[in-house]
CSV table of C-alpha atoms in Angstrom, one decimal:
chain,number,residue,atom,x,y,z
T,1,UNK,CA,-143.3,-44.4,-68.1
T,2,UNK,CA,-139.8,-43.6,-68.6
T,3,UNK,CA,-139.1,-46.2,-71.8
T,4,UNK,CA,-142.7,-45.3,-72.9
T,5,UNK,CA,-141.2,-41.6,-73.2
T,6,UNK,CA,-137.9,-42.8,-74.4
T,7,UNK,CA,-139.5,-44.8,-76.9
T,8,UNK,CA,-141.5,-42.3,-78.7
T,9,UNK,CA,-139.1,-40.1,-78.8
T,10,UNK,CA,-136.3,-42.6,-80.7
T,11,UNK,CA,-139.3,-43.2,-83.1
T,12,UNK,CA,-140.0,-40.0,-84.0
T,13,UNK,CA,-135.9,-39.2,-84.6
T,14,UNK,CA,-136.0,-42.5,-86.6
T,15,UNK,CA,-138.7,-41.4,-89.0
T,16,UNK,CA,-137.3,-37.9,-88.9
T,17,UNK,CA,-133.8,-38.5,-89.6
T,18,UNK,CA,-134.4,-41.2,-91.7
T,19,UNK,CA,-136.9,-39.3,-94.1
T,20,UNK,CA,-134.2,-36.2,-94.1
T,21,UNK,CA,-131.5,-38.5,-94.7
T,22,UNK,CA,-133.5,-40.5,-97.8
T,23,UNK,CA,-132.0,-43.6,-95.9
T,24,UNK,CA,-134.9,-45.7,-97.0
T,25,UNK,CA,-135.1,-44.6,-100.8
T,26,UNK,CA,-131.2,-45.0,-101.3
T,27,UNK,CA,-131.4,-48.6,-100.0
T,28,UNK,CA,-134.3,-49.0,-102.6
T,29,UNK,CA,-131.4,-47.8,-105.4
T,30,UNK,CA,-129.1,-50.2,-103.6
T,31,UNK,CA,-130.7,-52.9,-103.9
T,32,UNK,CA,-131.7,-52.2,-107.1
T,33,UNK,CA,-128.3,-52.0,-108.4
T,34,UNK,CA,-128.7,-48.5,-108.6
T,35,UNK,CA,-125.5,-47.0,-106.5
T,36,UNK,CA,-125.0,-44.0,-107.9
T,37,UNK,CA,-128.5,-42.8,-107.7
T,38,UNK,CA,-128.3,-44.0,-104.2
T,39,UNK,CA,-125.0,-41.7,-103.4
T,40,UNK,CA,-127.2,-38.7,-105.0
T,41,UNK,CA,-130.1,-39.0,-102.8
T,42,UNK,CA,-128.3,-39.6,-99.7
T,43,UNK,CA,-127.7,-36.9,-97.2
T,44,UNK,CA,-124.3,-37.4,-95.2
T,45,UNK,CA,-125.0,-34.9,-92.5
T,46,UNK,CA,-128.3,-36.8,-91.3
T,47,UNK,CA,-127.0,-40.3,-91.9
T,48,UNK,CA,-124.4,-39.8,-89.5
T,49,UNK,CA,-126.8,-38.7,-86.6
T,50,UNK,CA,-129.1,-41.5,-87.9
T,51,UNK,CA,-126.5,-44.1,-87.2
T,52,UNK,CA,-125.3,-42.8,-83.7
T,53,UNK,CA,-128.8,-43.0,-82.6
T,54,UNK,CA,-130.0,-46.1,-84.2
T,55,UNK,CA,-126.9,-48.2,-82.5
T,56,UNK,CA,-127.7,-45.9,-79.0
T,57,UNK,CA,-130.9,-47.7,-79.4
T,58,UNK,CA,-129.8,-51.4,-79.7
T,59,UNK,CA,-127.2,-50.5,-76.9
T,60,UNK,CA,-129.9,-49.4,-74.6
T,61,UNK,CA,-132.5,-52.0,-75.7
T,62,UNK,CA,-129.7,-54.7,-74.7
T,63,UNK,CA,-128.5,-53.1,-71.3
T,64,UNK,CA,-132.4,-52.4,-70.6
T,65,UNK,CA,-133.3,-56.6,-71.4
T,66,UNK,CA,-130.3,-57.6,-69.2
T,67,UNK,CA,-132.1,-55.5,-66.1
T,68,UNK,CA,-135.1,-56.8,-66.8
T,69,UNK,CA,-134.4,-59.9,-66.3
T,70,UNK,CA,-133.0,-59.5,-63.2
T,71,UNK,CA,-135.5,-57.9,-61.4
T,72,UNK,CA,-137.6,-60.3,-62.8
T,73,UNK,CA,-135.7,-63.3,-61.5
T,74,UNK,CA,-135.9,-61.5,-57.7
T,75,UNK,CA,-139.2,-61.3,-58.1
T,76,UNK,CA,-139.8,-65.1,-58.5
T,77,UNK,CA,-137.2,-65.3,-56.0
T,78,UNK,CA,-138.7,-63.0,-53.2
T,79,UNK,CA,-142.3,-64.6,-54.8
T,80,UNK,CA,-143.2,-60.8,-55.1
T,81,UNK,CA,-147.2,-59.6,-55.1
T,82,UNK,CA,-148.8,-57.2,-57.0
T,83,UNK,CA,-152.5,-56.5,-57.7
T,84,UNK,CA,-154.5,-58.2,-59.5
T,85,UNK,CA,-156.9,-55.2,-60.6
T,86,UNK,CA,-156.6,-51.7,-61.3
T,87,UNK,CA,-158.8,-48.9,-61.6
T,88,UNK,CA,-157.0,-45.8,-64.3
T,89,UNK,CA,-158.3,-43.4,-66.1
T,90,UNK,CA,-158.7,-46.2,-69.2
T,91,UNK,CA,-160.8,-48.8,-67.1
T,92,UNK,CA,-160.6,-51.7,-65.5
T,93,UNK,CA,-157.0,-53.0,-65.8
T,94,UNK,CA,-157.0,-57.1,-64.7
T,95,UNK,CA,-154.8,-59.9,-65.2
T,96,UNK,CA,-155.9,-62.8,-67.7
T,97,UNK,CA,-155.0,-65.2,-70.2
T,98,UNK,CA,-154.5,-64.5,-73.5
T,99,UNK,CA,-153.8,-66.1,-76.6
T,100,UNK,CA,-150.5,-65.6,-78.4
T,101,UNK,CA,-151.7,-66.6,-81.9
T,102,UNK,CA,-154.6,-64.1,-81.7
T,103,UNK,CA,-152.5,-61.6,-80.9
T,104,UNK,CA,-150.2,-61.7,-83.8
T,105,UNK,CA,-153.3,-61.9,-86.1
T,106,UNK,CA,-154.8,-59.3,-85.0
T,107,UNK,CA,-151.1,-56.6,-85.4
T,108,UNK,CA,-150.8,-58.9,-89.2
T,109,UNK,CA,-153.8,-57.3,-90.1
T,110,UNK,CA,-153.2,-54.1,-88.6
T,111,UNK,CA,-150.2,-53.0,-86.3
T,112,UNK,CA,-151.3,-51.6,-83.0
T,113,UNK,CA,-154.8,-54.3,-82.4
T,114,UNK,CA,-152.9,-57.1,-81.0
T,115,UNK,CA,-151.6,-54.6,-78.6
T,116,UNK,CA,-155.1,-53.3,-77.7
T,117,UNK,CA,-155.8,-57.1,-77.6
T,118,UNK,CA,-153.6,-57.0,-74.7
T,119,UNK,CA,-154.8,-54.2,-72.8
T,120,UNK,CA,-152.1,-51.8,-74.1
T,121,UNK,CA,-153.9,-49.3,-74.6
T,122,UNK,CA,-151.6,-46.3,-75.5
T,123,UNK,CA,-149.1,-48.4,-77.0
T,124,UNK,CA,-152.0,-49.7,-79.3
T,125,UNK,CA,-153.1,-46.6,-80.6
T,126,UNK,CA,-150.1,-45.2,-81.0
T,127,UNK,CA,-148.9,-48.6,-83.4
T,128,UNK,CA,-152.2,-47.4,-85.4
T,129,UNK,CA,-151.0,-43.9,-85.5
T,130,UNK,CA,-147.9,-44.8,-87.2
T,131,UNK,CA,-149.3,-47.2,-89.1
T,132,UNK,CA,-152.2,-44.7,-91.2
T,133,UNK,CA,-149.2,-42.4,-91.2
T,134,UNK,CA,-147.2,-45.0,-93.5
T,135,UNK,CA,-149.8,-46.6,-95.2
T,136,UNK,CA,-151.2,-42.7,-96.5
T,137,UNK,CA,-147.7,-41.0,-97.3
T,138,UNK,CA,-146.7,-44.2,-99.6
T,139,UNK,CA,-149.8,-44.9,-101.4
T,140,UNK,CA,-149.8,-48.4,-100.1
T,141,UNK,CA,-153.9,-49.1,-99.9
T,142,UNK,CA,-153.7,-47.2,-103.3
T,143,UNK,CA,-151.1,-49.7,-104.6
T,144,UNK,CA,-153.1,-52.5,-103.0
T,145,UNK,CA,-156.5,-51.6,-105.2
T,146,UNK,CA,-154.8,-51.4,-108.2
T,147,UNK,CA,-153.5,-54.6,-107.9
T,148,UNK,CA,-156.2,-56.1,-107.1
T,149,UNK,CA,-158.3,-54.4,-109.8
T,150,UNK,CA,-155.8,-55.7,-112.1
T,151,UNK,CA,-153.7,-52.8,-113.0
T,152,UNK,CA,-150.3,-54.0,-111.8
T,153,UNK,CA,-148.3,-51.5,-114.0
T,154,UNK,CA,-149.3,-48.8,-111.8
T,155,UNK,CA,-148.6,-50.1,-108.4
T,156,UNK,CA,-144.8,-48.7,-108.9
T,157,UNK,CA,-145.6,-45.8,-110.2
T,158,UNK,CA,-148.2,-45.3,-107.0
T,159,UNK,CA,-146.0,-46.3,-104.3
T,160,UNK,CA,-143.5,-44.2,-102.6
T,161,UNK,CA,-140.3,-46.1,-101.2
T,162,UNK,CA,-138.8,-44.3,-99.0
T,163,UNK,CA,-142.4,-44.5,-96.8
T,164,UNK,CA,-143.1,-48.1,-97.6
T,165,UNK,CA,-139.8,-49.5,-96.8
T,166,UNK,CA,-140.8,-48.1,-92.7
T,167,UNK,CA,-144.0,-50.8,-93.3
T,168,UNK,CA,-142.2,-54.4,-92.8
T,169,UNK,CA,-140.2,-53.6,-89.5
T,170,UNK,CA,-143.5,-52.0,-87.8
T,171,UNK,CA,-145.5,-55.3,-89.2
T,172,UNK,CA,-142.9,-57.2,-87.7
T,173,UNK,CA,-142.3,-55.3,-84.5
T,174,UNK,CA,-145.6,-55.0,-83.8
T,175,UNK,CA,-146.3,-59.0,-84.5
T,176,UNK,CA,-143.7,-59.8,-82.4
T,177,UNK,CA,-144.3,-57.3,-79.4
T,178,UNK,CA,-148.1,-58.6,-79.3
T,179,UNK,CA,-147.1,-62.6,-79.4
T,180,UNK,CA,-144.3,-62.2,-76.6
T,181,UNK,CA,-146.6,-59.9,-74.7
T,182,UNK,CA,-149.4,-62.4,-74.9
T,183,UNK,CA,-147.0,-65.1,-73.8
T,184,UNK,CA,-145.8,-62.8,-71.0
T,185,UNK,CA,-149.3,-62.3,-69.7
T,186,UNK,CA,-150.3,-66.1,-69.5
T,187,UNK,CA,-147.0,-66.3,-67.4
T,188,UNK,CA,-147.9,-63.6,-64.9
T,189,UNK,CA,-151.4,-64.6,-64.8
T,190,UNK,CA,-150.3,-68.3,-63.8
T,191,UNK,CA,-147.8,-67.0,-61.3
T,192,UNK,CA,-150.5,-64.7,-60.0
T,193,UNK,CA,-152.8,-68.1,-59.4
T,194,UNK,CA,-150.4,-70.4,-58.0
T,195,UNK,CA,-150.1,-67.4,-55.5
T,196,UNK,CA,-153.4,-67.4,-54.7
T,197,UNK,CA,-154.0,-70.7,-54.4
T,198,UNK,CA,-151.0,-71.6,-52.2
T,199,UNK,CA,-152.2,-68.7,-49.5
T,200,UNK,CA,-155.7,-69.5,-49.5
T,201,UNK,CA,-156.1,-73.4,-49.9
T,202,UNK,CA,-152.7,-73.3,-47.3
T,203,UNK,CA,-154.5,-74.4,-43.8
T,204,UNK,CA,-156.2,-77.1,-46.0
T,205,UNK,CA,-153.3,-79.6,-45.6
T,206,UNK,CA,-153.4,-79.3,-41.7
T,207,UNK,CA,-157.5,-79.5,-40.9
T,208,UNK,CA,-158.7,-81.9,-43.3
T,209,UNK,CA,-160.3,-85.0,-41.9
T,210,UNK,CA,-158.0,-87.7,-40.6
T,211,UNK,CA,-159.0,-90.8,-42.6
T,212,UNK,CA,-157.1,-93.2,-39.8
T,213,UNK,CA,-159.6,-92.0,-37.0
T,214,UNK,CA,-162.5,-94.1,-36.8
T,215,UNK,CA,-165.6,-93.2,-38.9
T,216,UNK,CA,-166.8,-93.6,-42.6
T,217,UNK,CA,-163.8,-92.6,-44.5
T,218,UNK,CA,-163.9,-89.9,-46.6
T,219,UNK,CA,-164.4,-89.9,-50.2
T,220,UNK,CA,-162.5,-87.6,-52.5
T,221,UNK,CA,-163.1,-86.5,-56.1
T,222,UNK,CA,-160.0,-85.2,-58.4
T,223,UNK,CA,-160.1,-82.8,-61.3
T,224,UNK,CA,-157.0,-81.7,-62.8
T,225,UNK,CA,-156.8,-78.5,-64.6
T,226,UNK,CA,-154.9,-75.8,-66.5
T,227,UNK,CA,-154.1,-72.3,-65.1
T,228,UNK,CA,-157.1,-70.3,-65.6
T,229,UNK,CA,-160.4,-68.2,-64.3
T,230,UNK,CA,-162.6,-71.0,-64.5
T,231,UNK,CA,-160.3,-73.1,-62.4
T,232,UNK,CA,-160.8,-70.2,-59.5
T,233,UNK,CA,-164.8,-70.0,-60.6
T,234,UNK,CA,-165.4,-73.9,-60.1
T,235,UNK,CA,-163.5,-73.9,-56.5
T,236,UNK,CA,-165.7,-70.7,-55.5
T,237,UNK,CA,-168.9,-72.6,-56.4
T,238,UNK,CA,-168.1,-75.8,-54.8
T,239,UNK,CA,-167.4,-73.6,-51.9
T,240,UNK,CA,-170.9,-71.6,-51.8
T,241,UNK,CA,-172.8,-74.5,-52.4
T,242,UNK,CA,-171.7,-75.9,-49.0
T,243,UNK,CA,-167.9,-77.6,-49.2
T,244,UNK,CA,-166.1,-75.7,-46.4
T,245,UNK,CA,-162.0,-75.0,-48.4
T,246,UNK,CA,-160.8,-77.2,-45.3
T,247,UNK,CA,-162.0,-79.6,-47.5
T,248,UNK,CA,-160.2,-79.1,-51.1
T,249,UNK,CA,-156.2,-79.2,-51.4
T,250,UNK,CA,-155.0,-77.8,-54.4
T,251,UNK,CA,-152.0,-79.0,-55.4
T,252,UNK,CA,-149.5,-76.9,-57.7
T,253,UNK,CA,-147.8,-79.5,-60.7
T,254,UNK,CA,-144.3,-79.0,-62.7
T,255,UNK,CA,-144.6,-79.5,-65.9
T,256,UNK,CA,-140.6,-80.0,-66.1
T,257,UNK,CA,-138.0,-81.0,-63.9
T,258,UNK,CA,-136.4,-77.1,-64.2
T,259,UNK,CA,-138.5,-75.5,-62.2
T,260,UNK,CA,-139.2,-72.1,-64.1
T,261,UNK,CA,-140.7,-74.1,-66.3
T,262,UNK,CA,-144.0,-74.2,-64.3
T,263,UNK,CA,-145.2,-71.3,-65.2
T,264,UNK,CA,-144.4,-71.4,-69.1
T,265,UNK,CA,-147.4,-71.0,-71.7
T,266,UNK,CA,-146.8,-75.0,-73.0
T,267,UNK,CA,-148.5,-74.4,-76.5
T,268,UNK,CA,-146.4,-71.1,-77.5
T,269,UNK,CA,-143.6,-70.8,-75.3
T,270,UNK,CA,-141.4,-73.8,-77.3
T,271,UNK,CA,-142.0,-72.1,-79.8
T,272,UNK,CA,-141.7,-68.7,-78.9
T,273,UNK,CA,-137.8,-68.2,-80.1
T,274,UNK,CA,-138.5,-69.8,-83.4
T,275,UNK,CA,-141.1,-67.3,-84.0
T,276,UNK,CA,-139.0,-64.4,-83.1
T,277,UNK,CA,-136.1,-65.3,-85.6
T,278,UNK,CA,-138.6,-66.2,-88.2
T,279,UNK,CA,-140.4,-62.5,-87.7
T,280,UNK,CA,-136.6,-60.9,-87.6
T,281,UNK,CA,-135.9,-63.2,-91.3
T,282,UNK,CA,-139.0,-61.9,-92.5
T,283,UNK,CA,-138.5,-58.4,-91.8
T,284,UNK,CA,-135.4,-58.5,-93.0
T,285,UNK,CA,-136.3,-60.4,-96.1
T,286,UNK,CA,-139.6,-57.9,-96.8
T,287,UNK,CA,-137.3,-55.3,-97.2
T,288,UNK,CA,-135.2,-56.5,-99.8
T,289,UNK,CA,-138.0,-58.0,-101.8
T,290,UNK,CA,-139.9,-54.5,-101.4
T,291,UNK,CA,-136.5,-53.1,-102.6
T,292,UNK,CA,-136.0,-55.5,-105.9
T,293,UNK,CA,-139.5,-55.4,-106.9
T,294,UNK,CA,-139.4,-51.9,-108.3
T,295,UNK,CA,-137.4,-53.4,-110.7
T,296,UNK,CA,-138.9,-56.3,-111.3
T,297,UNK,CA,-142.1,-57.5,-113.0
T,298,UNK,CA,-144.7,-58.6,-110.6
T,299,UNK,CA,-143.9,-55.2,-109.0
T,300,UNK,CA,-142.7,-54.3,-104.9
T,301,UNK,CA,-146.1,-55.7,-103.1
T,302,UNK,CA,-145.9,-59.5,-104.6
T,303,UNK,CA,-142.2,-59.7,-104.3
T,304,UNK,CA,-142.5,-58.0,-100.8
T,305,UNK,CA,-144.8,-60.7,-99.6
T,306,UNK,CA,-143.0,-64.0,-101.2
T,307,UNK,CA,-139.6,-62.3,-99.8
T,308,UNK,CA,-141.4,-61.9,-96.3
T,309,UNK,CA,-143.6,-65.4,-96.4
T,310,UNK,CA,-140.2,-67.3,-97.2
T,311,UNK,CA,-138.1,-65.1,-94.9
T,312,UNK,CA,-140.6,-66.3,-91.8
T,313,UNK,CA,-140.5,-69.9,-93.0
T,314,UNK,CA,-136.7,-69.8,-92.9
T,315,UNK,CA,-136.5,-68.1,-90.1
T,316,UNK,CA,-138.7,-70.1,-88.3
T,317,UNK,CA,-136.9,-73.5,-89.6
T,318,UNK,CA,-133.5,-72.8,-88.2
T,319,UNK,CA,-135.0,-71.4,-84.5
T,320,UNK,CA,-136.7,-75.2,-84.3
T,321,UNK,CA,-133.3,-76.7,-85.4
T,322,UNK,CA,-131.7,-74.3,-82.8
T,323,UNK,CA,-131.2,-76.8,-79.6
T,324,UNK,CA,-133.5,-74.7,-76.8
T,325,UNK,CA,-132.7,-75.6,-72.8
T,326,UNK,CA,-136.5,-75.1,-72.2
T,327,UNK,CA,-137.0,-77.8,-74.9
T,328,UNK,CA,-140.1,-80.0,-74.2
T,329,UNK,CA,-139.7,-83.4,-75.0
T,330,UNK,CA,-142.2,-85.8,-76.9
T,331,UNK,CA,-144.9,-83.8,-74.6
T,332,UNK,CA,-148.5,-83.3,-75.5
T,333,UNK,CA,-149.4,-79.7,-75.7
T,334,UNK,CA,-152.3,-79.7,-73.1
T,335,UNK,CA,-150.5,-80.7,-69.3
T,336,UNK,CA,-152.5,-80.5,-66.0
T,337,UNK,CA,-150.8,-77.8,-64.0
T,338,UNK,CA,-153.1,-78.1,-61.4
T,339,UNK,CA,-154.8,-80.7,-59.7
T,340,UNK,CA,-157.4,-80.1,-56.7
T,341,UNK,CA,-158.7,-82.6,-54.1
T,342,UNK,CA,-162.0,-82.3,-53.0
T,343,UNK,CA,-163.3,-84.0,-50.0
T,344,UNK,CA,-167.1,-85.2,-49.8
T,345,UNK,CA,-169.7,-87.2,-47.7
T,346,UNK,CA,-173.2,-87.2,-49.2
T,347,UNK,CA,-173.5,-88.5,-52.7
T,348,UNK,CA,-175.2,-85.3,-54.2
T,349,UNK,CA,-172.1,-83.1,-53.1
T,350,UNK,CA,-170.2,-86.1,-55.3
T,351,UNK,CA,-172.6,-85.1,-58.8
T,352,UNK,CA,-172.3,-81.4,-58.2
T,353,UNK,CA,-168.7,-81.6,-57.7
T,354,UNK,CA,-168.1,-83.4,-60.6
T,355,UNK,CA,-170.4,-81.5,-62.5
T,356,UNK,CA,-168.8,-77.8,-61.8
T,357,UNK,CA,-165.1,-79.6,-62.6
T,358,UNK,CA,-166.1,-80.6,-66.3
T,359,UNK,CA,-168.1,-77.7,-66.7
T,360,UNK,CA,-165.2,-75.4,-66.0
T,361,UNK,CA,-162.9,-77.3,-68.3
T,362,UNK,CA,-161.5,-79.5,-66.5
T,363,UNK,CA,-159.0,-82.0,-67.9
T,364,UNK,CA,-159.6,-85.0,-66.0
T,365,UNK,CA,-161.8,-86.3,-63.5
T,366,UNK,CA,-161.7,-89.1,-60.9
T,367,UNK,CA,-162.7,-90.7,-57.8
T,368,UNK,CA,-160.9,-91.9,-54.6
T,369,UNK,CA,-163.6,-94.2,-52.9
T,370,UNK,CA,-161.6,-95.2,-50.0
T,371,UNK,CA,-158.2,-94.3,-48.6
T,372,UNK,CA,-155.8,-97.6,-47.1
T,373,UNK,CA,-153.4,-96.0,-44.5
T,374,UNK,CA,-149.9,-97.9,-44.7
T,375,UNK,CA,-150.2,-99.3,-41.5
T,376,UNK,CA,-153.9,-100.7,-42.0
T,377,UNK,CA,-152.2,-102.4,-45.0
T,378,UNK,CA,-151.8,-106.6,-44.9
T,379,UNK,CA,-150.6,-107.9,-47.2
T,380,UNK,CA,-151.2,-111.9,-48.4
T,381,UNK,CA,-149.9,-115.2,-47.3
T,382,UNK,CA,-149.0,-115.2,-51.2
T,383,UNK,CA,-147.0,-112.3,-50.8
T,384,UNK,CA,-143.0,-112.5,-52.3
């Protein structure tokens, strides 16, 4: 509660500030080769109190990351609990996967839905607050129709600079916050299941059936699977419909020989840093195109695209070259990360078993018909 607080206040001082100061229209004029327009519309007396705050917030944001990550790092250590569900005043909070790409879409098209996409539900609407507050005091939808009807001439006149130039870093903020937050959420949701299933499959290692005692021996099936509900769904119905848990062994796979990396989100994570420094290019890069194009003939919108389309693209390109020391190698994008053991007798609990595994998206599926113990083992006269 106390960064949310923070946080809204530094953004209201930043627009503030920054709309007192003109900071935004005299870096338009800079760009623009314009400096001595810029040194008239510039207010000294606010830029100075913009620039103590602005590097107060990187400061913080830094010190803040570096605490994070400790107390996250204890948690995995101490393998630290918390709920799974809560009930607030907004609804039913609950812990489950998400997808990273959707995320971002959804804030591309408008900042503040990929965080509602997440569940963040205050942080959501107050990304679309902003974002209706930039888009009406700089004419930018206004701009946009007149472009598109063809009138291109008019888009500079409509658009106001020093309010468009706050529209790529919330864009790119808010694309960035929702794709990390996504990825974040996967992780916590996997850590979350591995927890669960470790305590609750945990006696299953100790009272299953002893296949060297005399008997039938017992037959398994295998399914492998990635973190998810319907991994939890398929256990609980093979479980109602008569397979005591004594029965099923869940075991928990690495996907890596570093450890932390068994709880990564394999399609996004490797590619996670790559996005960030493409989204930090293209900010960067939107600004200075928004900047130029008043000047230039295909007008601030066009150029402010290109300049942010090829800022992400460059961006991008130099976080893949960037060596990574969570880098998978030649590995396909889909890994089992968990692979259950369920034991059976009668050959209809075989079908059903089977059955629930593919239809809750399982990976693979097999069958152990008979298990050897070592000892029981001879081998041939042929033998080397």
């Amino acid at each position: 509660m106390y960064k949310n607080t923070m946080g809204v206040l530094l953004t209201l001082s930043e627009v503030m500030i920054n709309s007192l100061a003109s900071i935004n229209l005299a870096m338009v004029y800079s760009f623009c080769g314009k400096f001595e327009m810029a040194k008239q519309v510039l207010q000294p007396l606010w830029v100075y109190g913009y620039m103590i705050i602005y590097f107060f917030a990187i400061w913080d944001s830094y010190r803040c990351a570096l605490e994070t990550n400790k107390h996250y790092e204890l948690a995995i250590l101490e393998n630290a609990r918390f709920p799974n569900q809560l009930m607030r005043a907004t609804g039913i909070q609950f812990i489950e996967k998400k997808s990273p790409l959707t995320a971002a879409i959804c804030s591309f098209f408008f900042p503040g839905l990929g965080q509602l996409y997440n569940k963040h539900i205050w942080l959501g609407f107050y990304g679309i607050f902003w974002w209706w507050v930039y888009v009406t005091f700089s004419h930018f939808y206004e701009a946009v129709l007149a472009l598109i009807l063809g009138h291109n001439r008019l888009v500079t006149n409509i658009l106001h600079p020093q309010w468009l130039l706050f529209m790529p870093s919330v864009l790119g903020g808010a694309i960035y916050h929702s794709y990390t937050s996504a990825i974040e959420q996967n992780r916590l949701f996997r850590i979350s299941q591995r927890q669960y299933l470790t305590d609750y499959y945990r006696l299953a290692r100790s009272s299953v059936y002893d296949v060297t005692s005399g008997g039938n021996h017992p037959l398994w099936i295998v399914g492998t699977f990635e973190h998810s509900t319907e991994l939890e769904q398929a256990l609980s119905i093979i479980e109602h419909s008569g397979i005591h848990s004594s029965r099923i062994i869940s075991i928990l796979m690495d996907i890596d020989a570093d450890k932390s990396l068994s709880i990564v989100d394999q399609r996004f994570d490797k590619t996670a840093k790559a996005v960030e420094i493409g989204l930090a290019s293209a900010t960067a890069c939107g600004v200075f195109g928004i900047s130029v194009g008043f000047i230039l003939a295909w007008g601030p919108i066009i150029w402010g695209i290109i300049s942010g389309i090829g800022g992400f693209l460059l961006g991008f390109s130099i976080g893949l070259v960037l060596k990574n020391k969570h880098r998978f190698y030649n590995k396909p994008n889909i890994l089992p990360e968990v692979t259950v053991l369920v034991q059976y007798e009668l050959a209809e609990d075989e079908a059903l078993i089977k059955q629930t595994f593919w239809k809750y998206k399982a990976l693979t599926v097999g069958k152990i018909e008979k298990l050897i113990h070592p000892l029981h083992f001879k081998p041939s006269n042929n033998a080397l």
